[in-house]
Amino acid sequence: MTENTPLSPPPRRTLSARARWAVPAVVAVGVGVAFAAPPLLASADSSGLPPVTPEELVAAVASAEPQALSGTVVYTARLGLPSLPFGPETADPVNLLDGSSTLRVWTDGGERSRVALLGDMSEFSVVHDGPEAWTYASSGDEVVHYTVSDADRARYESMKDEATSGRAAGQVPGGADLPTPAEAASQVLDRAEQFSDVSLDAESTVAGRGAYQLVVTPKTPGTLVARVVVAIDAKTDTPLRVQVWSTKDAQTPALEVGFTDVTFATPSDSVLAFSAPAGASVTEKVVTLPTDEQIAADHAKAASGTGLPEGVTVSGTGWATVVQATGVDGPALVAGDPSALADAPSGRPTIGSESAQGLLDQFGPQDGGGPASKFQGIDPATLYDSLTTKVPQGHLISSALLSVLITDDGRVLAGAVPPETLQAMA
Amino acid sequence: MSHAEVMVQAPAQVRGAFGRLLRSELRLVLGRRRNLVLLSGLAAVPLLLGLVLFLTRDTDLDGQGPGFVGKVTENGIFLVVASIFVCLPFLLPLTIGIASGDAVAGEASAGTLRYLLVVPVARTRLLVVKALAALAFAGSAVLAIAVVGLVTGAAFFGLHDVVLLSGDTVPLGVGAVRIAGVVAYVALSMTGLVAVGLFYSTLTEVPVGAMAATVVTAIVSGVLDTLPALSAIHPGLLTHHWLDFAEFLRIEPDWRVVAGGLGVQAAWVAVFATLAWARFTTADVSS
């Protein structure tokens, strides 16, 4: 094109114009391959694990020592909930209700751990160090420090000496149980056999590690949960990922929490320690440890099934359980008014996924602060109407895994069942 | 015919010619009045932000604001991060778009490009020099914000030990290194945009067109980044990883995140730099 102009490229360069334009094309293809190849290679390399039976796998998980590890956990909820009227910019536990969240997890396998929920420019941390625990929200520079009283502390120390397994240490107040897949999976497996079929799926790769996949399928058709898939690391028997599939969506799991990368090594001491930064607002909370008698009584209640608070009834079994409670003021509850729950049961509905439940318990609002305060300036009744669907029996919140029906006479029905079941019961 | 033969001879390889060309180009870009005004404009941001926060620090507004703005009154060093955060969505892309979009198109528009080429300078070498000068300008733009932010923050609020996002406190020296990491990451995050601007600049003789197209690219990328329906392409977007500079302020920076962000920039640089090269070395330069 420019061969005869004085300004053409010098002749010693032999590349034609076409060859020159081929260079960016080749580079573009190379870049595409470089970004697409690693995930493809990783998923291809997932064979050759020794065969196991589901029973062996569950036993191995149950007996596995808690591992010291650090890693990144991605939690994704596709519950089909109406979107909340505030953005996901800051690291706030309420964002775990929907969408994707990234957490960093460090634990020494015992009683020291740190979990950080990452936001773009913010972080919400939960640090658990023996009998103490802290939460820190970077957006408000707020620290909550949980401690136990001196007497309880002495008792805790003796308990710790007795129970070196780490299981008992997991009961430490402060609620700093790790929302790792490990905790979630062991609970799922405990209940699995009674109401579900347990089988093994094809081996998979999670966080670059070969993993077995345990599939728990509910026996009853009357639930929204299609199946729960737990991926278990072949080497350490640590659960690496939990997926909960809804009957409404066969393509993607409704809830997914799993490691995207994990390192099995004890984290550095500085990560597992915490002290409140200067200038932060610190709230001190003393937690009372339950006494041995209380624990025994709770176990007895749970065993006999009479442990429910007043006003709460449970119907159905297993996956199709429906919890019914009376005396709840719907709009006030949505507005984040804790008094709306004053006469409501303390028993929470099981939402089919213990992992999500654990996360909600972990990061749930304390004292109606946190998420609720974001609703300031929004009319609770309007918000209530926009979040719920009006049905003849009252108001319905329907999601991929959980249905909640709030009747006009103040009853709440909840369960991992189709909304029609609740409406029929109301 | 002798005329043409003289003209198509390879440029003579003179020692130090590249360095001289680069020096002259840097003098041109960094000394141009328009670019100095742009740099002063960027440098005014931390000054203004610091002044506003200083004047309102005893009111109810103290400690409020997005990103790191709320932390500035406690520790002046955060004015660096807060200013970068404020400039990142628009002011920095605008400044860099103007400089890189002007690189080749400006010469073409002024009619000086062909004189440069008959000096004679090989086109590839000229493009490299133009790219380096645009990169230097991008770097000085980020640096201007950082330096003025540091000085202003230190003067108004003092420098203290740095509280990380995780609530842990690190000594001022360690904190300063981390904030230097933020500045370096943001500066490197601009390289993709410089490459895009350089490519646009080789397409046209109208500098304003190339500048606008560069800024529009950054803005469109930012808009696409907010659409959940396009989440599949988000990780590859030019602007998606810009805010990952917060990684340097977490307790244990995850270097995979940092490397991922820089890798995406490298990919954009590779594609658009070669596009610019292919275009510039085959184009018919007539002005």
XYZ file of C-alpha atoms in Angstrom:
713
model
C 0.000 0.000 0.000
C 2.819 2.393 0.703
C 5.476 0.757 -1.396
C 6.182 3.738 -3.569
C 6.003 6.520 -1.035
C 9.181 7.793 0.476
C 7.785 7.103 3.932
C 7.257 3.376 3.568
C 8.993 1.078 6.048
C 12.583 0.427 5.101
C 13.069 -2.558 2.797
C 15.286 -4.498 5.197
C 12.115 -5.354 7.067
C 10.688 -8.177 5.042
C 7.366 -8.574 6.842
C 4.410 -7.854 4.625
C 1.485 -5.844 5.905
C -0.522 -9.016 6.257
C 2.205 -10.652 8.325
C 2.352 -7.597 10.564
C -1.371 -7.720 11.236
C -1.046 -11.420 11.989
C 1.151 -10.601 15.006
C -1.616 -9.057 17.149
C -3.960 -11.855 16.099
C -1.458 -14.465 17.281
C -0.863 -12.549 20.506
C -4.610 -12.323 21.123
C -5.001 -16.058 20.631
C -2.012 -16.698 22.887
C -3.479 -14.495 25.611
C -6.814 -16.263 25.311
C -5.172 -19.660 25.635
C -3.056 -18.532 28.591
C -6.157 -17.436 30.508
C -8.391 -20.344 29.507
C -5.940 -23.214 29.756
C -5.167 -23.484 33.501
C -8.826 -24.128 34.552
C -9.251 -26.655 31.743
C -6.057 -28.484 32.657
C -7.053 -28.507 36.306
C -10.434 -30.078 35.616
C -8.924 -32.662 33.324
C -6.489 -33.865 35.950
C -8.842 -35.503 38.427
C -8.536 -39.217 38.066
C -6.522 -41.912 39.739
C -7.787 -41.620 43.307
C -8.063 -44.965 45.113
C -11.671 -46.206 45.186
C -13.648 -45.865 48.434
C -17.169 -46.585 49.568
C -19.387 -43.811 50.963
C -19.165 -45.418 54.402
C -15.368 -45.382 54.402
C -15.373 -41.792 53.238
C -17.772 -40.606 55.948
C -15.799 -42.456 58.566
C -12.551 -40.973 57.339
C -14.033 -37.491 57.519
C -15.419 -38.076 60.982
C -12.125 -39.351 62.319
C -9.900 -36.888 60.498
C -7.839 -34.566 62.647
C -8.773 -30.903 62.219
C -6.203 -29.531 59.823
C -4.188 -26.369 60.154
C -4.886 -24.545 56.942
C -5.240 -21.218 55.233
C -7.147 -20.526 52.105
C -9.726 -18.583 50.192
C -13.355 -19.602 50.380
C -15.903 -18.416 47.853
C -19.505 -18.533 48.953
C -22.205 -18.183 46.333
C -25.931 -18.056 46.988
C -28.397 -18.119 44.138
C -31.525 -18.228 46.210
C -33.668 -16.109 43.937
C -34.433 -13.699 46.744
C -35.658 -10.210 45.893
C -32.650 -7.917 45.825
C -32.090 -5.818 48.890
C -32.146 -2.056 48.527
C -28.491 -1.479 49.258
C -25.324 -2.213 47.422
C -22.714 -4.873 48.038
C -19.802 -2.449 48.291
C -18.827 -2.969 51.889
C -17.984 -6.222 53.585
C -21.158 -6.870 55.491
C -22.408 -10.283 56.556
C -25.890 -9.491 55.235
C -24.464 -9.819 51.717
C -24.153 -13.542 52.316
C -27.901 -13.801 51.711
C -27.429 -13.461 47.999
C -24.694 -13.240 45.443
C -21.066 -14.169 45.781
C -18.740 -13.437 48.669
C -15.086 -14.152 49.217
C -13.706 -15.144 52.582
C -10.158 -15.751 53.737
C -9.778 -18.450 56.326
C -6.845 -19.224 58.590
C -6.878 -21.851 61.317
C -4.315 -23.783 63.298
C -6.717 -26.718 63.375
C -7.495 -26.105 67.026
C -8.874 -23.119 68.781
C -7.216 -20.247 67.000
C -8.639 -19.016 63.758
C -9.410 -15.975 61.672
C -12.081 -15.516 59.064
C -12.185 -12.375 56.942
C -15.124 -11.476 54.720
C -13.682 -9.354 51.932
C -15.293 -6.281 50.419
C -13.853 -4.041 47.722
C -12.418 -1.528 50.153
C -13.400 -3.168 53.400
C -13.192 -6.284 55.471
C -15.201 -7.934 58.228
C -13.009 -10.117 60.406
C -13.801 -12.713 63.039
C -10.766 -13.685 65.103
C -10.989 -16.513 67.588
C -8.086 -17.017 69.951
C -8.792 -19.573 72.665
C -11.245 -18.173 75.205
C -11.373 -14.802 73.455
C -12.903 -13.681 70.197
C -13.147 -10.442 68.276
C -15.106 -9.171 65.347
C -13.823 -6.169 63.455
C -15.710 -4.208 60.796
C -13.342 -1.967 58.863
C -16.119 0.184 57.422
C -17.208 1.482 60.814
C -13.932 0.800 62.638
C -15.919 -1.198 65.186
C -14.562 -3.946 67.414
C -16.639 -6.370 69.449
C -14.547 -8.242 71.990
C -16.005 -11.435 73.436
C -14.524 -12.795 76.650
C -15.597 -15.192 79.346
C -15.705 -14.404 83.067
C -12.752 -15.433 85.253
C -14.599 -18.386 86.746
C -15.656 -19.599 83.331
C -12.167 -19.073 82.076
C -10.734 -21.411 84.699
C -13.375 -23.967 83.824
C -12.618 -23.506 80.135
C -8.948 -24.176 80.722
C -9.728 -27.419 82.530
C -12.173 -28.414 79.806
C -9.508 -27.743 77.246
C -7.099 -30.021 79.017
C -9.666 -32.793 79.025
C -10.768 -32.436 75.466
C -7.721 -32.143 73.317
C -9.517 -33.308 70.252
C -10.558 -29.795 69.327
C -14.215 -30.782 69.121
C -14.977 -29.387 72.536
C -12.976 -26.297 71.758
C -15.333 -25.682 68.911
C -18.024 -24.977 71.498
C -16.202 -21.951 72.825
C -18.482 -18.938 73.131
C -18.098 -16.034 70.804
C -19.602 -18.012 68.019
C -16.326 -18.140 66.157
C -16.893 -21.569 64.704
C -15.252 -21.628 61.340
C -17.654 -21.515 58.453
C -15.302 -23.833 56.672
C -16.763 -26.594 54.588
C -15.475 -28.962 57.293
C -17.981 -27.853 59.894
C -20.859 -27.843 57.450
C -20.084 -31.260 56.032
C -19.803 -33.119 59.308
C -23.269 -31.892 60.290
C -24.750 -32.897 56.960
C -23.274 -36.370 57.167
C -24.551 -36.917 60.705
C -28.130 -36.573 59.643
C -27.766 -37.933 56.191
C -28.471 -41.627 56.496
C -31.862 -41.338 58.154
C -33.691 -39.411 55.455
C -31.361 -39.578 52.491
C -29.533 -41.772 50.076
C -25.782 -41.326 50.215
C -23.707 -42.145 47.166
C -20.453 -41.228 45.485
C -20.196 -39.085 42.370
C -17.290 -38.827 39.939
C -14.040 -37.547 41.373
C -13.473 -33.852 41.014
C -10.847 -31.185 41.493
C -11.438 -28.492 44.096
C -8.837 -25.798 44.765
C -6.401 -27.790 42.651
C -6.691 -30.901 44.811
C -8.204 -34.251 43.885
C -11.444 -34.768 45.772
C -14.152 -37.394 46.235
C -17.710 -36.189 45.870
C -20.277 -37.459 48.322
C -23.873 -36.977 47.167
C -26.719 -36.841 49.659
C -30.116 -37.140 47.982
C -33.282 -36.647 50.058
C -35.594 -39.652 49.960
C -38.727 -37.522 50.119
C -39.930 -35.652 47.008
C -41.619 -33.022 49.195
C -38.575 -30.805 49.625
C -36.882 -28.066 47.643
C -33.470 -29.659 48.153
C -32.563 -31.837 45.197
C -29.230 -32.975 46.592
C -26.238 -31.925 48.647
C -22.809 -32.578 47.185
C -19.772 -32.548 49.453
C -16.315 -32.625 47.894
C -13.756 -34.208 50.212
C -10.015 -33.846 49.816
C -8.550 -37.254 49.048
C -5.337 -36.652 50.986
C -6.484 -35.003 54.219
C -10.187 -35.993 54.299
C -10.996 -32.323 54.744
C -14.240 -31.248 53.092
C -13.320 -28.673 50.470
C -16.692 -27.732 49.016
C -20.374 -28.067 49.782
C -23.008 -27.531 47.121
C -26.736 -27.499 47.732
C -28.822 -28.041 44.625
C -32.407 -26.916 44.423
C -35.115 -28.828 42.604
C -35.881 -25.545 40.818
C -32.513 -25.255 39.048
C -30.648 -28.225 37.652
C -27.847 -26.144 36.104
C -26.174 -24.376 39.026
C -26.198 -25.052 42.751
C -28.397 -22.746 44.825
C -25.781 -22.565 47.547
C -22.112 -23.217 47.169
C -19.303 -22.744 49.644
C -15.878 -24.038 48.831
C -12.188 -23.346 48.772
C -10.726 -21.811 45.651
C -7.259 -22.278 47.047
C -6.071 -23.939 50.191
C -2.728 -24.557 51.874
C -2.385 -27.127 54.614
C 0.134 -25.405 56.859
C -0.065 -23.604 60.179
C -0.632 -19.895 59.573
C 1.728 -17.330 61.022
C 1.101 -16.214 64.572
C 0.381 -12.603 63.626
C -2.644 -13.680 61.599
C -4.160 -15.618 64.476
C -3.695 -12.856 67.052
C -5.671 -9.665 67.335
C -5.663 -6.491 69.353
C -8.082 -3.654 68.860
C -6.587 -0.801 66.818
C -6.208 2.615 68.408
C -9.224 4.812 67.829
C -11.671 1.999 67.171
C -14.909 1.809 69.080
C -14.725 -1.320 71.215
C -17.741 -3.130 72.633
C -16.920 -5.599 75.394
C -19.141 -8.642 75.782
C -18.784 -11.243 78.487
C -20.170 -14.577 77.465
C -21.289 -17.078 80.066
C -20.311 -20.621 79.364
C -23.117 -23.109 79.824
C -22.560 -25.277 82.878
C -22.297 -29.015 82.555
C -25.836 -29.376 83.922
C -27.207 -27.020 81.283
C -25.429 -28.863 78.525
C -26.794 -32.171 79.816
C -30.300 -30.720 80.037
C -30.065 -29.390 76.491
C -28.990 -32.772 75.234
C -31.873 -34.444 77.061
C -34.356 -31.956 75.622
C -33.029 -32.371 72.132
C -33.126 -36.137 72.455
C -36.717 -36.212 73.652
C -37.816 -33.611 71.128
C -39.313 -31.363 73.804
C -36.654 -28.718 73.528
C -38.789 -26.362 71.482
C -39.671 -22.979 72.910
C -43.269 -22.123 73.504
C -45.332 -21.298 70.427
C -43.237 -23.388 68.085
C -44.428 -26.583 66.511
C -42.651 -28.853 64.109
C -44.388 -31.015 61.575
C -42.997 -33.399 59.024
C -39.653 -35.120 59.285
C -36.247 -34.918 57.695
C -35.932 -32.694 54.670
C -39.642 -31.849 54.581
C -39.733 -30.484 58.133
C -41.871 -27.379 58.573
C -41.427 -25.134 61.568
C -44.416 -23.108 62.673
C -44.158 -20.189 65.082
C -46.721 -17.780 66.437
C -46.560 -14.185 67.557
C -44.351 -12.597 64.919
C -44.925 -9.096 63.567
C -43.823 -9.363 59.939
C -43.262 -5.728 58.931
C -41.519 -4.906 62.185
C -39.271 -7.910 61.743
C -38.259 -6.820 58.261
C -37.510 -3.367 59.612
C -34.898 -4.932 61.827
C -36.735 -4.236 65.060
C -35.452 -6.865 67.482
C -38.591 -6.573 69.609
C -40.543 -8.119 66.760
C -38.830 -11.332 67.684
C -39.298 -10.844 71.401
C -42.125 -13.332 71.671
C -40.957 -15.404 68.761
C -39.127 -18.670 69.174
C -35.401 -18.829 69.479
C -35.415 -21.977 67.414
C -34.413 -21.117 63.900
C -35.762 -22.846 60.840
C -33.413 -25.225 59.181
C -32.925 -24.018 55.669
C -31.741 -27.254 54.232
C -28.125 -26.270 54.209
C -26.225 -26.356 57.413
C -23.425 -24.494 55.744
C -25.605 -21.502 55.050
C -27.097 -21.801 58.500
C -23.652 -21.791 59.997
C -22.696 -18.721 58.041
C -25.863 -16.929 59.016
C -25.299 -17.778 62.659
C -21.712 -16.761 62.347
C -22.222 -13.425 60.751
C -25.811 -12.724 61.668
C -26.662 -9.300 63.032
C -25.953 -8.733 66.670
C -28.470 -6.731 68.658
C -30.312 -5.691 65.554
C -27.443 -3.400 64.577
C -25.552 -4.176 61.396
C -27.830 -4.824 58.478
C -30.955 -3.429 60.085
C -29.444 0.001 60.459
C -29.133 0.190 56.710
C -32.891 0.269 56.405
C -33.094 3.645 58.075
C -35.200 5.983 56.015
C -37.080 3.208 54.250
C -40.667 2.603 55.198
C -40.747 -0.883 56.769
C -44.220 -1.652 55.437
C -43.191 -0.797 51.884
C -40.028 -2.826 52.177
C -42.008 -5.723 53.618
C -44.394 -5.620 50.674
C -41.574 -5.458 48.148
C -39.720 -8.393 49.677
C -42.740 -10.652 49.978
C -45.466 -11.917 47.693
C -49.062 -11.466 48.719
C -50.986 -14.733 48.852
C -54.483 -15.441 50.247
C -53.012 -16.784 53.494
C -50.657 -13.855 54.092
C -47.216 -12.950 52.784
C -44.858 -15.409 51.171
C -41.084 -15.300 50.801
C -40.046 -17.906 48.311
C -36.483 -18.833 47.464
C -34.716 -21.698 45.804
C -34.203 -23.606 49.045
C -36.494 -22.113 51.644
C -40.099 -20.970 51.770
C -41.428 -18.721 54.495
C -45.107 -17.912 54.901
C -46.099 -15.130 57.283
C -49.833 -15.311 57.829
C -51.939 -12.285 58.602
C -52.681 -13.607 62.095
C -49.008 -13.547 63.042
C -47.924 -17.115 62.431
C -44.739 -17.956 60.554
C -44.292 -21.212 58.674
C -40.906 -22.050 57.278
C -39.279 -25.039 55.693
C -37.264 -26.342 52.792
C -40.505 -27.222 51.051
C -42.454 -25.775 48.095
C -44.582 -22.742 49.037
C -47.740 -24.665 48.151
C -47.100 -27.037 51.069
C -46.971 -24.117 53.486
C -50.099 -22.545 52.027
C -51.966 -25.822 52.402
C -50.901 -26.039 56.036
C -51.759 -22.474 56.965
C 15.224 7.505 -8.990
C 18.075 8.478 -6.748
C 15.654 10.445 -4.625
C 13.595 7.374 -3.743
C 16.677 5.257 -3.153
C 18.000 7.686 -0.626
C 14.705 7.786 1.134
C 14.218 4.038 1.509
C 17.629 3.450 3.010
C 17.539 2.000 6.487
C 17.961 4.651 9.155
C 21.590 4.826 10.095
C 22.363 3.159 13.413
C 23.778 5.986 15.453
C 24.900 5.217 18.958
C 22.673 6.829 21.562
C 20.121 7.895 19.011
C 17.356 6.024 20.835
C 18.268 7.633 24.140
C 18.298 11.073 22.606
C 14.943 10.475 20.965
C 13.484 9.231 24.252
C 14.888 12.170 26.185
C 13.500 14.652 23.733
C 10.123 12.927 23.763
C 10.022 12.873 27.568
C 10.927 16.561 27.653
C 8.151 17.202 25.184
C 5.469 15.208 27.027
C 6.360 16.174 30.568
C 7.079 19.763 29.664
C 3.977 20.384 27.590
C 1.859 23.011 29.254
C -1.372 21.056 28.809
C 0.127 18.008 30.491
C 1.514 20.099 33.340
C -1.945 21.545 33.890
C -3.357 18.009 33.963
C -0.756 16.918 36.498
C -1.431 19.948 38.675
C -5.131 19.194 38.461
C -4.555 15.674 39.718
C -2.196 16.941 42.421
C -4.901 19.371 43.556
C -7.230 16.468 44.400
C -5.417 15.333 47.584
C -4.887 18.980 48.516
C -8.604 19.707 48.208
C -9.644 16.440 49.842
C -7.236 16.984 52.735
C -8.433 20.555 53.219
C -12.106 19.551 53.255
C -11.473 16.708 55.700
C -9.356 19.012 57.874
C -12.073 21.653 58.031
C -14.847 19.164 58.803
C -12.952 16.967 61.217
C -14.626 18.283 64.357
C -18.124 17.895 62.955
C -20.432 14.915 62.671
C -18.982 14.229 59.245
C -15.661 13.149 60.708
C -14.709 9.589 59.868
C -17.313 9.197 57.162
C -16.869 8.630 53.483
C -16.361 5.864 50.983
C -13.230 3.819 50.651
C -10.469 5.162 52.814
C -11.752 8.729 53.019
C -13.127 8.096 56.492
C -9.742 6.971 57.790
C -7.765 10.028 56.707
C -8.405 12.129 59.806
C -6.941 9.360 61.972
C -3.840 8.879 59.861
C -2.619 11.254 57.171
C -0.979 8.470 55.176
C -4.433 7.251 54.163
C -4.883 10.485 52.194
C -2.666 8.856 49.551
C -4.999 5.866 49.235
C -8.168 7.944 49.525
C -7.020 10.341 46.768
C -6.115 7.465 44.466
C -9.503 5.877 45.179
C -11.265 9.137 44.314
C -9.267 9.697 41.099
C -9.346 6.110 39.865
C -12.790 5.914 38.237
C -12.545 9.018 36.055
C -9.789 11.583 36.584
C -6.851 9.209 36.084
C -8.285 7.555 32.932
C -9.091 11.023 31.580
C -5.567 12.307 32.145
C -3.946 9.187 30.759
C -6.349 9.066 27.824
C -5.372 12.622 26.874
C -1.644 11.879 27.012
C -1.674 8.518 25.263
C -4.328 9.415 22.704
C -2.239 12.400 21.710
C 1.003 10.442 21.327
C 0.914 9.673 17.604
C -2.245 11.437 16.472
C -0.960 14.720 17.881
C 2.133 14.564 15.679
C 0.019 13.579 12.699
C -2.385 16.410 13.358
C 0.397 18.976 13.683
C 1.990 17.650 10.505
C 5.222 16.781 12.311
C 4.941 13.005 12.110
C 6.383 12.721 8.621
C 9.291 14.970 9.481
C 10.054 12.662 12.379
C 9.980 9.700 10.034
C 12.323 11.294 7.477
C 14.835 12.202 10.191
C 14.990 9.156 9.679
C 13.582 7.195 12.602
C 12.302 3.662 12.242
C 8.606 3.504 12.930
C 8.865 0.742 15.518
C 11.436 2.733 17.432
C 9.322 5.874 17.279
C 6.304 3.934 18.560
C 8.343 2.494 21.433
C 9.537 5.964 22.381
C 5.986 7.312 22.224
C 4.743 4.426 24.378
C 7.499 4.917 26.960
C 6.751 8.627 27.171
C 3.022 7.956 27.627
C 3.821 5.367 30.320
C 6.119 7.841 32.039
C 3.336 10.388 32.042
C 0.870 7.843 33.477
C 3.386 6.985 36.189
C 3.994 10.612 37.054
C 0.248 11.224 37.221
C -0.162 8.507 39.875
C 3.010 9.660 41.609
C 1.811 13.276 41.686
C -1.331 12.214 43.541
C 0.687 10.047 45.938
C 3.376 12.598 46.768
C 1.003 15.518 47.237
C -1.316 13.222 49.197
C 1.496 12.164 51.503
C 2.725 15.705 52.108
C -0.778 17.094 52.604
C -1.802 14.215 54.843
C 1.326 14.538 56.962
C 0.847 18.297 57.289
C -2.835 18.177 58.201
C -3.221 14.957 60.160
C 0.266 13.597 60.904
C 1.550 10.118 60.126
C 0.863 7.245 62.492
C 1.080 3.471 62.601
C -1.152 2.027 59.910
C -4.348 0.143 60.790
C -4.986 -2.455 58.098
C -8.417 -3.406 56.818
C -8.323 -6.461 59.041
C -7.969 -4.284 62.141
C -4.342 -5.141 62.771
C -1.820 -2.373 63.306
C 1.544 -2.354 61.547
C 4.425 0.092 62.147
C 4.546 3.200 59.991
C 7.514 1.910 57.983
C 5.755 -1.325 57.034
C 2.577 0.620 56.336
C 4.461 3.022 54.081
C 5.853 0.090 52.098
C 2.348 -1.315 51.712
C 1.038 2.040 50.522
C 3.953 2.258 48.104
C 2.715 -1.127 46.871
C -0.729 0.402 46.333
C 0.780 3.254 44.308
C 2.891 0.873 42.227
C -0.068 -1.429 41.583
C -2.287 1.461 40.476
C 0.463 2.840 38.229
C 0.937 -0.580 36.616
C -2.840 -0.915 36.296
C -2.761 2.055 33.931
C -0.484 0.352 31.412
C -3.370 -1.400 29.673
C -5.153 1.888 29.151
C -1.968 3.491 27.801
C -1.667 0.680 25.246
C -5.299 1.093 24.215
C -4.800 4.857 23.864
C -1.662 4.358 21.813
C -3.522 2.060 19.418
C -6.360 4.558 18.966
C -3.741 7.224 18.451
C -2.296 5.363 15.465
C -5.738 5.058 13.875
C -6.492 8.728 13.409
C -5.026 12.117 12.701
C -7.533 13.736 15.054
C -6.024 13.616 18.545
C -9.290 14.535 20.256
C -10.902 11.448 18.739
C -8.214 9.144 20.103
C -8.339 10.798 23.541
C -12.125 10.535 23.737
C -12.093 6.926 22.543
C -9.562 6.021 25.251
C -11.574 7.629 28.021
C -14.771 6.059 26.656
C -13.088 2.637 26.685
C -12.272 2.994 30.374
C -15.786 4.186 31.191
C -17.531 1.485 29.135
C -15.344 -1.114 30.829
C -16.399 0.266 34.205
C -20.076 0.171 33.215
C -19.849 -3.402 31.917
C -18.191 -4.322 35.188
C -21.366 -3.401 37.070
C -23.715 -5.588 35.011
C -24.266 -8.913 36.759
C -25.399 -10.497 33.490
C -21.850 -10.145 32.142
C -20.113 -11.656 35.143
C -18.453 -14.222 32.855
C -16.313 -11.557 31.169
C -15.709 -9.399 34.258
C -12.316 -10.913 35.159
C -10.924 -9.907 31.770
C -12.162 -6.318 31.765
C -9.604 -3.519 31.663
C -10.884 -1.843 34.833
C -12.062 -4.884 36.802
C -8.939 -5.348 38.907
C -8.103 -1.672 39.461
C -9.620 -1.642 42.945
C -7.718 -4.776 43.932
C -5.061 -2.415 45.288
C -6.883 -2.908 48.596
C -5.121 -6.281 48.702
C -1.984 -4.507 49.916
C -3.878 -3.331 53.001
C -5.116 -6.754 54.099
C -3.234 -8.676 56.769
C -1.711 -11.178 54.350
C -1.803 -9.848 50.789
C -2.763 -12.645 48.432
C -0.131 -12.328 45.731
C -2.256 -14.379 43.362
C -4.829 -11.581 43.391
C -2.148 -8.972 42.700
C -0.561 -11.120 39.989
C -3.975 -11.770 38.454
C -4.707 -8.057 38.179
C -1.301 -7.313 36.675
C -1.638 -10.317 34.357
C -4.846 -8.917 32.884
C -3.089 -5.587 32.306
C -0.193 -7.421 30.639
C -2.672 -9.160 28.359
C -4.258 -5.844 27.323
C -0.798 -4.346 26.800
C 0.306 -7.309 24.667
C -2.760 -7.223 22.431
C -3.052 -3.468 21.967
C 0.672 -2.766 21.725
C 0.988 -5.257 18.878
C -2.165 -3.848 17.284
C -0.651 -0.364 17.494
C 2.595 -1.672 16.034
C 0.850 -3.465 13.167
C -1.191 -0.382 12.380
C 1.640 2.138 12.680
C 4.175 0.195 10.636
C 1.736 -0.422 7.795
C -0.110 2.885 7.778
C 0.177 5.439 5.030
C 1.551 8.461 6.840
C 0.727 11.529 4.784
C 0.918 14.324 7.283
